[in-house]
PDB file of C-alpha atoms in Angstrom:
ATOM      1  CA  MET A 145       0.000   0.000   0.000  1.00 40.00           C
ATOM      2  CA  ASN A 146       1.378   3.408  -0.962  1.00 45.00           C
ATOM      3  CA  ASP A 147       0.972   5.933   1.855  1.00 47.00           C
ATOM      4  CA  ARG A 148       2.863   8.645   0.021  1.00 44.00           C
ATOM      5  CA  LYS A 149       0.877  11.844  -0.166  1.00 46.00           C
ATOM      6  CA  PRO A 150       0.323  13.297  -3.619  1.00 46.00           C
ATOM      7  CA  ARG A 151       2.287  16.394  -4.388  1.00 50.00           C
ATOM      8  CA  THR A 152       0.212  19.538  -4.326  1.00 53.00           C
ATOM      9  CA  ALA A 153       0.806  22.309  -6.816  1.00 56.00           C
ATOM     10  CA  THR A 154       2.221  25.553  -5.489  1.00 68.00           C
ATOM     11  CA  TYR A 155       1.413  28.836  -7.168  1.00 74.00           C
ATOM     12  CA  ASN A 156       3.641  31.176  -5.155  1.00 78.00           C
ATOM     13  CA  ARG A 157       7.003  29.609  -6.033  1.00 82.00           C
ATOM     14  CA  LEU A 158       8.884  28.636  -9.150  1.00 84.00           C
ATOM     15  CA  GLU A 159       9.606  24.918  -9.390  1.00 84.00           C
ATOM     16  CA  VAL A 160      12.676  23.677 -11.251  1.00 84.00           C
ATOM     17  CA  ASP A 161      11.038  20.414 -12.334  1.00 85.00           C
ATOM     18  CA  ARG A 162       8.093  22.289 -13.871  1.00 89.00           C
ATOM     19  CA  ILE A 163      10.442  24.589 -15.777  1.00 89.00           C
ATOM     20  CA  LEU A 164      12.433  21.557 -16.916  1.00 90.00           C
ATOM     21  CA  ALA A 165       9.254  19.840 -18.141  1.00 91.00           C
ATOM     22  CA  THR A 166       8.258  22.968 -20.066  1.00 91.00           C
ATOM     23  CA  ALA A 167      11.717  23.149 -21.660  1.00 92.00           C
ATOM     24  CA  LYS A 168      11.484  19.497 -22.756  1.00 92.00           C
ATOM     25  CA  GLN A 169       8.049  20.042 -24.263  1.00 93.00           C
ATOM     26  CA  LEU A 170       9.318  23.111 -26.105  1.00 93.00           C
ATOM     27  CA  GLU A 171      12.242  21.126 -27.493  1.00 92.00           C
ATOM     28  CA  GLN A 172       9.833  18.477 -28.787  1.00 93.00           C
ATOM     29  CA  ARG A 173       7.659  21.110 -30.446  1.00 93.00           C
ATOM     30  CA  ILE A 174      10.659  22.688 -32.153  1.00 93.00           C
ATOM     31  CA  GLU A 175      11.886  19.286 -33.348  1.00 92.00           C
ATOM     32  CA  GLU A 176       8.501  18.510 -34.864  1.00 91.00           C
ATOM     33  CA  ARG A 177       8.219  21.888 -36.591  1.00 90.00           C
ATOM     34  CA  PHE A 178      11.889  22.512 -37.504  1.00 89.00           C
ATOM     35  CA  PRO A 179      13.714  19.168 -37.360  1.00 88.00           C
ATOM     36  CA  GLY A 180      17.492  19.395 -37.153  1.00 85.00           C
ATOM     37  CA  SER A 181      17.498  23.183 -36.837  1.00 86.00           C
ATOM     38  CA  GLY A 182      19.893  25.237 -34.744  1.00 87.00           C
ATOM     39  CA  LEU A 183      16.989  26.401 -32.632  1.00 89.00           C
ATOM     40  CA  LYS A 184      16.410  22.823 -31.567  1.00 90.00           C
ATOM     41  CA  GLY A 185      20.042  22.623 -30.444  1.00 90.00           C
ATOM     42  CA  ILE A 186      19.534  25.676 -28.255  1.00 91.00           C
ATOM     43  CA  ALA A 187      16.431  24.094 -26.733  1.00 92.00           C
ATOM     44  CA  THR A 188      18.459  20.962 -25.938  1.00 91.00           C
ATOM     45  CA  GLU A 189      21.165  23.065 -24.301  1.00 91.00           C
ATOM     46  CA  LEU A 190      18.495  24.903 -22.338  1.00 91.00           C
ATOM     47  CA  ILE A 191      17.340  21.576 -20.904  1.00 91.00           C
ATOM     48  CA  GLY A 192      20.918  20.867 -19.826  1.00 89.00           C
ATOM     49  CA  VAL A 193      21.167  24.259 -18.154  1.00 87.00           C
ATOM     50  CA  ALA A 194      17.914  23.610 -16.314  1.00 85.00           C
ATOM     51  CA  GLY A 195      19.232  20.235 -15.115  1.00 84.00           C
ATOM     52  CA  ARG A 196      22.476  21.785 -13.887  1.00 83.00           C
ATOM     53  CA  GLY A 197      20.420  24.548 -12.319  1.00 77.00           C
ATOM     54  CA  GLN A 198      18.807  21.992  -9.995  1.00 76.00           C
ATOM     55  CA  GLN A 199      22.234  21.058  -8.622  1.00 76.00           C
ATOM     56  CA  ARG A 200      23.227  24.697  -8.247  1.00 79.00           C
ATOM     57  CA  LEU A 201      20.027  25.509  -6.396  1.00 78.00           C
ATOM     58  CA  ASP A 202      20.646  22.623  -4.010  1.00 74.00           C
ATOM     59  CA  ARG A 203      24.039  24.160  -3.241  1.00 72.00           C
ATOM     60  CA  LEU A 204      22.503  27.588  -2.771  1.00 73.00           C
ATOM     61  CA  HIS A 205      19.727  26.389  -0.481  1.00 73.00           C
ATOM     62  CA  GLY A 206      21.934  24.135   1.657  1.00 68.00           C
ATOM     63  CA  PRO A 207      25.044  24.964   3.685  1.00 70.00           C
ATOM     64  CA  LEU A 208      28.463  25.000   2.043  1.00 71.00           C
ATOM     65  CA  TRP A 209      30.222  22.974   4.702  1.00 70.00           C
ATOM     66  CA  SER A 210      33.731  23.555   3.379  1.00 71.00           C
ATOM     67  CA  ARG A 211      33.377  27.326   3.493  1.00 73.00           C
ATOM     68  CA  ARG A 212      31.446  27.225   6.748  1.00 74.00           C
ATOM     69  CA  GLY A 213      34.199  25.114   8.316  1.00 80.00           C
ATOM     70  CA  VAL A 214      36.858  27.557   7.140  1.00 77.00           C
ATOM     71  CA  ALA A 215      34.887  30.469   8.582  1.00 76.00           C
ATOM     72  CA  ILE A 216      34.333  28.784  11.957  1.00 79.00           C
ATOM     73  CA  GLY A 217      37.960  27.702  12.187  1.00 82.00           C
ATOM     74  CA  GLY A 218      39.165  31.192  11.348  1.00 80.00           C
ATOM     75  CA  ILE A 219      36.934  32.771  13.971  1.00 77.00           C
ATOM     76  CA  VAL A 220      38.146  30.342  16.639  1.00 81.00           C
ATOM     77  CA  ILE A 221      41.777  31.066  15.772  1.00 80.00           C
ATOM     78  CA  LEU A 222      41.211  34.815  15.888  1.00 76.00           C
ATOM     79  CA  VAL A 223      39.500  34.612  19.274  1.00 78.00           C
ATOM     80  CA  LEU A 224      42.378  32.516  20.665  1.00 79.00           C
ATOM     81  CA  LEU A 225      44.920  34.988  19.343  1.00 75.00           C
ATOM     82  CA  ALA A 226      42.970  37.841  20.889  1.00 72.00           C
ATOM     83  CA  VAL A 227      42.897  36.068  24.270  1.00 73.00           C
ATOM     84  CA  LEU A 228      46.594  35.381  24.077  1.00 73.00           C
ATOM     85  CA  ALA A 229      47.190  39.044  23.345  1.00 69.00           C
ATOM     86  CA  VAL A 230      44.878  40.348  26.080  1.00 66.00           C
ATOM     87  CA  VAL A 231      46.214  38.205  28.940  1.00 65.00           C
ATOM     88  CA  PRO A 232      49.792  39.556  28.801  1.00 66.00           C
ATOM     89  CA  ALA A 233      48.421  43.049  28.377  1.00 61.00           C
ATOM     90  CA  PHE A 234      46.258  42.618  31.465  1.00 59.00           C
ATOM     91  CA  ARG A 235      49.231  41.428  33.463  1.00 62.00           C
ATOM     92  CA  ALA A 236      51.302  44.340  32.269  1.00 60.00           C
ATOM     93  CA  SER A 237      48.532  46.789  33.157  1.00 57.00           C
ATOM     94  CA  GLN A 238      49.264  46.251  36.831  1.00 56.00           C
ATOM     95  CA  GLU A 239      52.655  47.875  36.312  1.00 59.00           C
ATOM     96  CA  ILE A 240      51.224  50.921  34.526  1.00 57.00           C
ATOM     97  CA  GLY A 241      51.450  53.977  36.701  1.00 56.00           C
ATOM     98  CA  SER A 242      50.706  57.107  34.641  1.00 62.00           C
ATOM     99  CA  ARG A 243      47.494  58.090  32.940  1.00 63.00           C
ATOM    100  CA  ALA A 244      49.238  58.335  29.591  1.00 64.00           C
ATOM    101  CA  ASP A 245      50.224  54.683  29.777  1.00 61.00           C
ATOM    102  CA  VAL A 246      46.658  53.720  30.680  1.00 62.00           C
ATOM    103  CA  PHE A 247      45.279  55.714  27.729  1.00 65.00           C
ATOM    104  CA  GLN A 248      47.801  54.163  25.350  1.00 67.00           C
ATOM    105  CA  ALA A 249      47.016  50.627  26.501  1.00 66.00           C
ATOM    106  CA  THR A 250      43.266  51.240  26.263  1.00 71.00           C
ATOM    107  CA  THR A 251      43.591  52.626  22.727  1.00 75.00           C
ATOM    108  CA  ALA A 252      45.626  49.635  21.603  1.00 71.00           C
ATOM    109  CA  PHE A 253      43.086  47.253  23.129  1.00 72.00           C
ATOM    110  CA  ILE A 254      40.186  48.973  21.341  1.00 76.00           C
ATOM    111  CA  ASP A 255      42.054  48.861  18.027  1.00 75.00           C
ATOM    112  CA  GLU A 256      42.588  45.148  18.416  1.00 74.00           C
ATOM    113  CA  LEU A 257      38.905  44.615  19.180  1.00 77.00           C
ATOM    114  CA  VAL A 258      37.877  46.584  16.084  1.00 81.00           C
ATOM    115  CA  LEU A 259      40.238  44.603  13.860  1.00 79.00           C
ATOM    116  CA  LEU A 260      39.035  41.373  15.427  1.00 77.00           C
ATOM    117  CA  GLY A 261      35.408  42.326  14.776  1.00 80.00           C
ATOM    118  CA  ILE A 262      36.131  43.180  11.129  1.00 81.00           C
ATOM    119  CA  ALA A 263      37.906  39.873  10.629  1.00 80.00           C
ATOM    120  CA  ILE A 264      35.033  37.945  12.224  1.00 77.00           C
ATOM    121  CA  VAL A 265      32.444  39.729  10.063  1.00 80.00           C
ATOM    122  CA  TYR A 266      34.497  38.940   6.967  1.00 78.00           C
ATOM    123  CA  LEU A 267      34.758  35.277   7.875  1.00 76.00           C
ATOM    124  CA  MET A 268      31.037  35.076   8.630  1.00 74.00           C
ATOM    125  CA  GLY A 269      30.307  36.199   5.053  1.00 74.00           C
ATOM    126  CA  HIS A 270      32.679  33.640   3.558  1.00 74.00           C
ATOM    127  CA  GLU A 271      29.882  31.131   2.916  1.00 77.00           C
ATOM    128  CA  GLY A 272      27.615  33.788   1.447  1.00 76.00           C
ATOM    129  CA  ARG A 273      30.300  34.898  -0.987  1.00 80.00           C
ATOM    130  CA  GLY A 274      30.678  31.291  -2.106  1.00 80.00           C
ATOM    131  CA  LYS A 275      26.969  31.053  -2.842  1.00 82.00           C
ATOM    132  CA  ARG A 276      27.131  34.373  -4.636  1.00 83.00           C
ATOM    133  CA  SER A 277      29.894  33.130  -6.919  1.00 84.00           C
ATOM    134  CA  VAL A 278      27.876  29.996  -7.738  1.00 84.00           C
ATOM    135  CA  ALA A 279      24.765  32.039  -8.559  1.00 86.00           C
ATOM    136  CA  LEU A 280      26.656  34.591 -10.649  1.00 89.00           C
ATOM    137  CA  ALA A 281      28.320  31.845 -12.694  1.00 88.00           C
ATOM    138  CA  ALA A 282      24.875  30.421 -13.534  1.00 89.00           C
ATOM    139  CA  LEU A 283      23.491  33.869 -14.371  1.00 91.00           C
ATOM    140  CA  TYR A 284      26.389  34.597 -16.721  1.00 92.00           C
ATOM    141  CA  GLU A 285      25.610  31.356 -18.535  1.00 91.00           C
ATOM    142  CA  LEU A 286      21.934  32.272 -18.846  1.00 92.00           C
ATOM    143  CA  ARG A 287      22.858  35.731 -20.095  1.00 93.00           C
ATOM    144  CA  SER A 288      25.007  34.174 -22.833  1.00 92.00           C
ATOM    145  CA  MET A 289      22.149  31.861 -23.818  1.00 92.00           C
ATOM    146  CA  ALA A 290      19.819  34.836 -24.198  1.00 93.00           C
ATOM    147  CA  HIS A 291      22.259  36.420 -26.652  1.00 93.00           C
ATOM    148  CA  VAL A 292      22.556  33.135 -28.589  1.00 93.00           C
ATOM    149  CA  ILE A 293      18.757  32.966 -28.909  1.00 92.00           C
ATOM    150  CA  ASP A 294      18.746  36.547 -30.151  1.00 92.00           C
ATOM    151  CA  MET A 295      21.352  35.666 -32.782  1.00 90.00           C
ATOM    152  CA  HIS A 296      19.064  32.955 -34.170  1.00 87.00           C
ATOM    153  CA  GLN A 297      16.094  35.283 -34.570  1.00 86.00           C
ATOM    154  CA  LEU A 298      18.225  38.211 -35.722  1.00 84.00           C
ATOM    155  CA  THR A 299      17.966  37.381 -39.454  1.00 80.00           C
ATOM    156  CA  LYS A 300      14.364  36.185 -39.295  1.00 82.00           C
ATOM    157  CA  ASP A 301      12.842  39.387 -40.640  1.00 77.00           C
ATOM    158  CA  PRO A 302       9.308  39.571 -42.050  1.00 76.00           C
ATOM    159  CA  GLU A 303      10.563  41.593 -45.032  1.00 72.00           C
ATOM    160  CA  HIS A 304      11.197  38.509 -47.157  1.00 69.00           C
ATOM    161  CA  ILE A 305       7.542  37.571 -46.614  1.00 67.00           C
ATOM    162  CA  LEU A 306       6.265  41.028 -47.555  1.00 67.00           C
ATOM    163  CA  TYR A 307       8.633  41.599 -50.496  1.00 63.00           C
ATOM    164  CA  ARG A 308       9.194  38.234 -52.098  1.00 60.00           C
ATOM    165  CA  ARG A 309       9.958  39.814 -55.486  1.00 57.00           C
ATOM    166  CA  ALA A 310      12.808  41.925 -54.136  1.00 55.00           C
ATOM    167  CA  ALA A 311      16.131  41.236 -55.813  1.00 57.00           C
ATOM    168  CA  SER A 312      18.656  39.209 -53.812  1.00 64.00           C
ATOM    169  CA  THR A 313      22.423  39.528 -53.793  1.00 65.00           C
ATOM    170  CA  GLU A 314      25.086  36.849 -53.707  1.00 65.00           C
ATOM    171  CA  SER A 315      25.457  37.292 -49.954  1.00 63.00           C
ATOM    172  CA  SER A 316      21.723  37.209 -49.231  1.00 62.00           C
ATOM    173  CA  LEU A 317      20.564  34.539 -46.845  1.00 62.00           C
ATOM    174  CA  SER A 318      18.435  31.661 -48.033  1.00 65.00           C
ATOM    175  CA  ARG A 319      14.982  32.255 -46.593  1.00 67.00           C
ATOM    176  CA  ARG A 320      12.418  29.575 -47.279  1.00 73.00           C
ATOM    177  CA  MET A 321      10.021  30.015 -44.374  1.00 77.00           C
ATOM    178  CA  THR A 322       6.385  30.706 -44.947  1.00 81.00           C
ATOM    179  CA  ARG A 323       4.474  33.314 -43.012  1.00 81.00           C
ATOM    180  CA  PHE A 324       3.158  30.700 -40.593  1.00 85.00           C
ATOM    181  CA  GLU A 325       6.577  29.067 -40.058  1.00 86.00           C
ATOM    182  CA  LEU A 326       8.232  32.413 -39.396  1.00 87.00           C
ATOM    183  CA  GLY A 327       5.586  33.234 -36.812  1.00 87.00           C
ATOM    184  CA  ARG A 328       6.131  29.897 -35.070  1.00 89.00           C
ATOM    185  CA  TYR A 329       9.912  30.372 -35.121  1.00 90.00           C
ATOM    186  CA  LEU A 330       9.615  33.772 -33.450  1.00 91.00           C
ATOM    187  CA  ASP A 331       7.177  32.352 -30.902  1.00 92.00           C
ATOM    188  CA  TYR A 332       9.649  29.605 -29.969  1.00 93.00           C
ATOM    189  CA  CYS A 333      12.438  32.162 -29.518  1.00 93.00           C
ATOM    190  CA  SER A 334      10.207  34.242 -27.261  1.00 93.00           C
ATOM    191  CA  GLU A 335       9.271  31.195 -25.179  1.00 93.00           C
ATOM    192  CA  MET A 336      12.926  30.249 -24.709  1.00 94.00           C
ATOM    193  CA  LEU A 337      13.729  33.773 -23.568  1.00 95.00           C
ATOM    194  CA  SER A 338      10.909  33.498 -21.022  1.00 94.00           C
ATOM    195  CA  LEU A 339      12.397  30.235 -19.729  1.00 94.00           C
ATOM    196  CA  VAL A 340      15.813  31.892 -19.415  1.00 94.00           C
ATOM    197  CA  SER A 341      14.240  34.687 -17.379  1.00 93.00           C
ATOM    198  CA  LYS A 342      12.464  32.221 -15.072  1.00 92.00           C
ATOM    199  CA  MET A 343      15.642  30.189 -14.554  1.00 91.00           C
ATOM    200  CA  ALA A 344      17.393  33.387 -13.528  1.00 91.00           C
ATOM    201  CA  ALA A 345      14.624  34.261 -11.070  1.00 90.00           C
ATOM    202  CA  LEU A 346      15.101  30.894  -9.341  1.00 88.00           C
ATOM    203  CA  HIS A 347      18.460  32.043  -7.953  1.00 86.00           C
ATOM    204  CA  VAL A 348      16.932  34.780  -5.791  1.00 85.00           C
ATOM    205  CA  GLN A 349      13.901  32.842  -4.676  1.00 84.00           C
ATOM    206  CA  ASP A 350      15.645  31.801  -1.458  1.00 78.00           C
ATOM    207  CA  LEU A 351      19.004  33.592  -1.670  1.00 80.00           C
ATOM    208  CA  ARG A 352      18.872  37.097  -0.226  1.00 81.00           C
ATOM    209  CA  ASP A 353      21.870  38.698  -1.863  1.00 84.00           C
ATOM    210  CA  PRO A 354      21.712  42.211  -3.367  1.00 88.00           C
ATOM    211  CA  VAL A 355      24.489  41.504  -5.880  1.00 90.00           C
ATOM    212  CA  VAL A 356      22.742  38.380  -7.190  1.00 88.00           C
ATOM    213  CA  LEU A 357      19.416  40.233  -7.242  1.00 90.00           C
ATOM    214  CA  GLY A 358      20.957  42.952  -9.399  1.00 92.00           C
ATOM    215  CA  ALA A 359      22.353  40.347 -11.817  1.00 92.00           C
ATOM    216  CA  VAL A 360      18.938  38.658 -12.051  1.00 92.00           C
ATOM    217  CA  ARG A 361      17.309  41.990 -12.842  1.00 93.00           C
ATOM    218  CA  ASP A 362      19.836  42.525 -15.622  1.00 94.00           C
ATOM    219  CA  VAL A 363      18.983  39.142 -17.157  1.00 93.00           C
ATOM    220  CA  GLU A 364      15.256  39.842 -16.883  1.00 93.00           C
ATOM    221  CA  SER A 365      15.709  43.262 -18.487  1.00 94.00           C
ATOM    222  CA  LEU A 366      17.777  41.736 -21.297  1.00 94.00           C
ATOM    223  CA  THR A 367      15.260  38.996 -22.086  1.00 94.00           C
ATOM    224  CA  GLY A 368      12.405  41.500 -21.917  1.00 93.00           C
ATOM    225  CA  ASN A 369      14.077  43.820 -24.424  1.00 93.00           C
ATOM    226  CA  LEU A 370      14.805  40.925 -26.779  1.00 93.00           C
ATOM    227  CA  GLN A 371      11.190  39.786 -26.546  1.00 92.00           C
ATOM    228  CA  ASN A 372      10.090  43.293 -27.487  1.00 92.00           C
ATOM    229  CA  LYS A 373      12.110  43.001 -30.704  1.00 90.00           C
ATOM    230  CA  ILE A 374      10.377  39.710 -31.473  1.00 90.00           C
ATOM    231  CA  TRP A 375       6.990  41.237 -30.652  1.00 89.00           C
ATOM    232  CA  GLN A 376       7.607  44.020 -33.163  1.00 88.00           C
ATOM    233  CA  LYS A 377       8.323  41.458 -35.878  1.00 87.00           C
ATOM    234  CA  LYS A 378       5.147  39.589 -34.966  1.00 85.00           C
ATOM    235  CA  GLN A 379       3.183  42.826 -35.185  1.00 84.00           C
ATOM    236  CA  ILE A 380       4.497  43.423 -38.708  1.00 82.00           C
ATOM    237  CA  LEU A 381       3.506  39.891 -39.719  1.00 81.00           C
ATOM    238  CA  ASP A 382       0.028  40.226 -38.209  1.00 78.00           C
ATOM    239  CA  ALA A 383      -0.505  43.654 -39.792  1.00 74.00           C
ATOM    240  CA  SER A 384       0.538  42.382 -43.236  1.00 68.00           C
ATOM    241  CA  LEU A 385      -1.759  39.383 -42.884  1.00 64.00           C
ATOM    242  CA  ALA A 386      -4.647  41.657 -41.915  1.00 61.00           C
ATOM    243  CA  ARG A 387      -4.037  43.853 -44.979  1.00 63.00           C
ATOM    244  CA  ARG A 388      -3.895  40.793 -47.200  1.00 63.00           C
ATOM    245  CA  VAL A 389      -7.175  39.465 -45.823  1.00 62.00           C
ATOM    246  CA  LYS A 390      -8.751  42.875 -46.264  1.00 60.00           C
ATOM    247  CA  ARG A 391      -7.635  43.085 -49.903  1.00 62.00           C
ATOM    248  CA  SER A 392      -8.904  39.566 -50.556  1.00 63.00           C
ATOM    249  CA  ALA A 393     -12.268  40.424 -49.017  1.00 64.00           C
ATOM    250  CA  ALA A 394     -12.482  43.616 -51.090  1.00 61.00           C
ATOM    251  CA  GLY A 395     -11.635  41.702 -54.277  1.00 63.00           C
ATOM    252  CA  LEU A 396     -14.250  39.072 -53.511  1.00 64.00           C
ATOM    253  CA  SER A 397     -16.896  41.748 -52.906  1.00 65.00           C
ATOM    254  CA  ALA A 398     -16.002  43.460 -56.179  1.00 64.00           C
ATOM    255  CA  ALA A 399     -16.235  40.167 -58.038  1.00 65.00           C
ATOM    256  CA  ARG A 400     -19.653  39.454 -56.564  1.00 65.00           C
ATOM    257  CA  ALA A 401     -20.848  42.945 -57.481  1.00 65.00           C
ATOM    258  CA  GLU A 402     -19.683  42.512 -61.069  1.00 67.00           C
ATOM    259  CA  SER A 403     -21.425  39.146 -61.250  1.00 66.00           C
ATOM    260  CA  ARG A 404     -24.701  40.656 -60.063  1.00 64.00           C
ATOM    261  CA  THR A 405     -24.353  43.548 -62.512  1.00 64.00           C
ATOM    262  CA  ALA A 406     -23.742  41.172 -65.417  1.00 58.00           C
ATOM    263  CA  SER A 407     -26.709  38.980 -64.524  1.00 55.00           C
ATOM    264  CA  GLU A 408     -29.234  41.835 -64.249  1.00 54.00           C
ATOM    265  CA  PRO A 409     -29.435  42.651 -68.068  1.00 57.00           C
ATOM    266  CA  SER A 410     -29.879  38.973 -68.913  1.00 57.00           C
ATOM    267  CA  ALA A 411     -32.782  38.672 -66.529  1.00 54.00           C
ATOM    268  CA  ALA A 412     -34.351  41.853 -67.913  1.00 56.00           C
ATOM    269  CA  ASN A 413     -34.050  40.608 -71.513  1.00 59.00           C
ATOM    270  CA  ALA A 414     -35.628  37.285 -70.616  1.00 57.00           C
ATOM    271  CA  THR A 415     -38.565  39.033 -68.967  1.00 56.00           C
ATOM    272  CA  LYS A 416     -39.036  41.299 -71.979  1.00 55.00           C
ATOM    273  CA  ALA A 417     -39.085  38.327 -74.340  1.00 56.00           C
ATOM    274  CA  VAL A 418     -41.742  36.588 -72.300  1.00 48.00           C
ATOM    275  CA  VAL A 419     -43.927  39.685 -72.334  1.00 46.00           C
ATOM    276  CA  GLN A 420     -43.583  40.079 -76.089  1.00 56.00           C
ATOM    277  CA  ALA A 421     -44.478  36.440 -76.695  1.00 50.00           C
ATOM    278  CA  ALA A 422     -47.572  36.828 -74.606  1.00 48.00           C
ATOM    279  CA  GLU A 423     -48.692  39.972 -76.444  1.00 49.00           C
ATOM    280  CA  ASN A 424     -47.957  38.594 -79.946  1.00 53.00           C
ATOM    281  CA  PRO A 425     -49.187  34.997 -80.208  1.00 50.00           C
ATOM    282  CA  ILE A 426     -47.962  32.757 -82.979  1.00 47.00           C
ATOM    283  CA  PRO A 427     -50.214  32.861 -86.138  1.00 51.00           C
ATOM    284  CA  GLY A 428     -52.507  29.885 -86.511  1.00 49.00           C
ATOM    285  CA  SER A 429     -52.467  29.084 -82.808  1.00 46.00           C
ATOM    286  CA  LYS A 430     -55.688  28.960 -80.887  1.00 45.00           C
ATOM    287  CA  PRO A 431     -56.020  30.367 -77.467  1.00 43.00           C
ATOM    288  CA  ARG A 432     -56.627  27.888 -74.706  1.00 42.00           C
TER     289      ARG A 432
END
């Protein structure tokens, strides 16, 4: 009998496994639409980054025992050194007679305490700096991936859809995408940029570090700006499609109007012929 409780969905936290599942589904969609493309390779690499991100997040959420041990050992050594320095000074203080000597000894003791406190504070942040370095390394990788995604959509302009008859040069790129395929390609790039942004946000979900938070904001700003470029291309595609549909509808209406105009004289002539036949019966015929 399985007594394991089913996992409940959380809607106030980002989950690495959900992001990983979304990345895998996106890779499958790209493979089905653009098999063997470079975009599919980026999606595969994005899955690898998400998998490595799980290990990094485990390091960020848990203690770094090596750095914590170094910090604790350093603090203990500093405290022992301070005690060893204070004890002889306390013994020598009994021989101090003038106020100037007392002031000088007190000043030296305060200076040592200040230096000891600074050293302890530095050692206490040793583990945090280790986590910061781990998070920043992951964010630099995500930032590079965002630029790689942008490079793939950089040459995917809607101009070759709008101006297919434009003359090409020897250095012109080979562009064989249809309007629909180009729209899907841009959509996939935008989705991957969104995944990059969400992977970056994972690093500050539990780590309260202002430096890491600033780096995450930079990645989010970068991906947002790149998505705006893609959105502008999509707007051009949608606007051109709307104009094309409007022209087609206008042409169809004109064709229908011409058809009705051409059929009206024929109907009038047929009616006139019937009336004339009724008024002028054929000779030799008898009315019924």
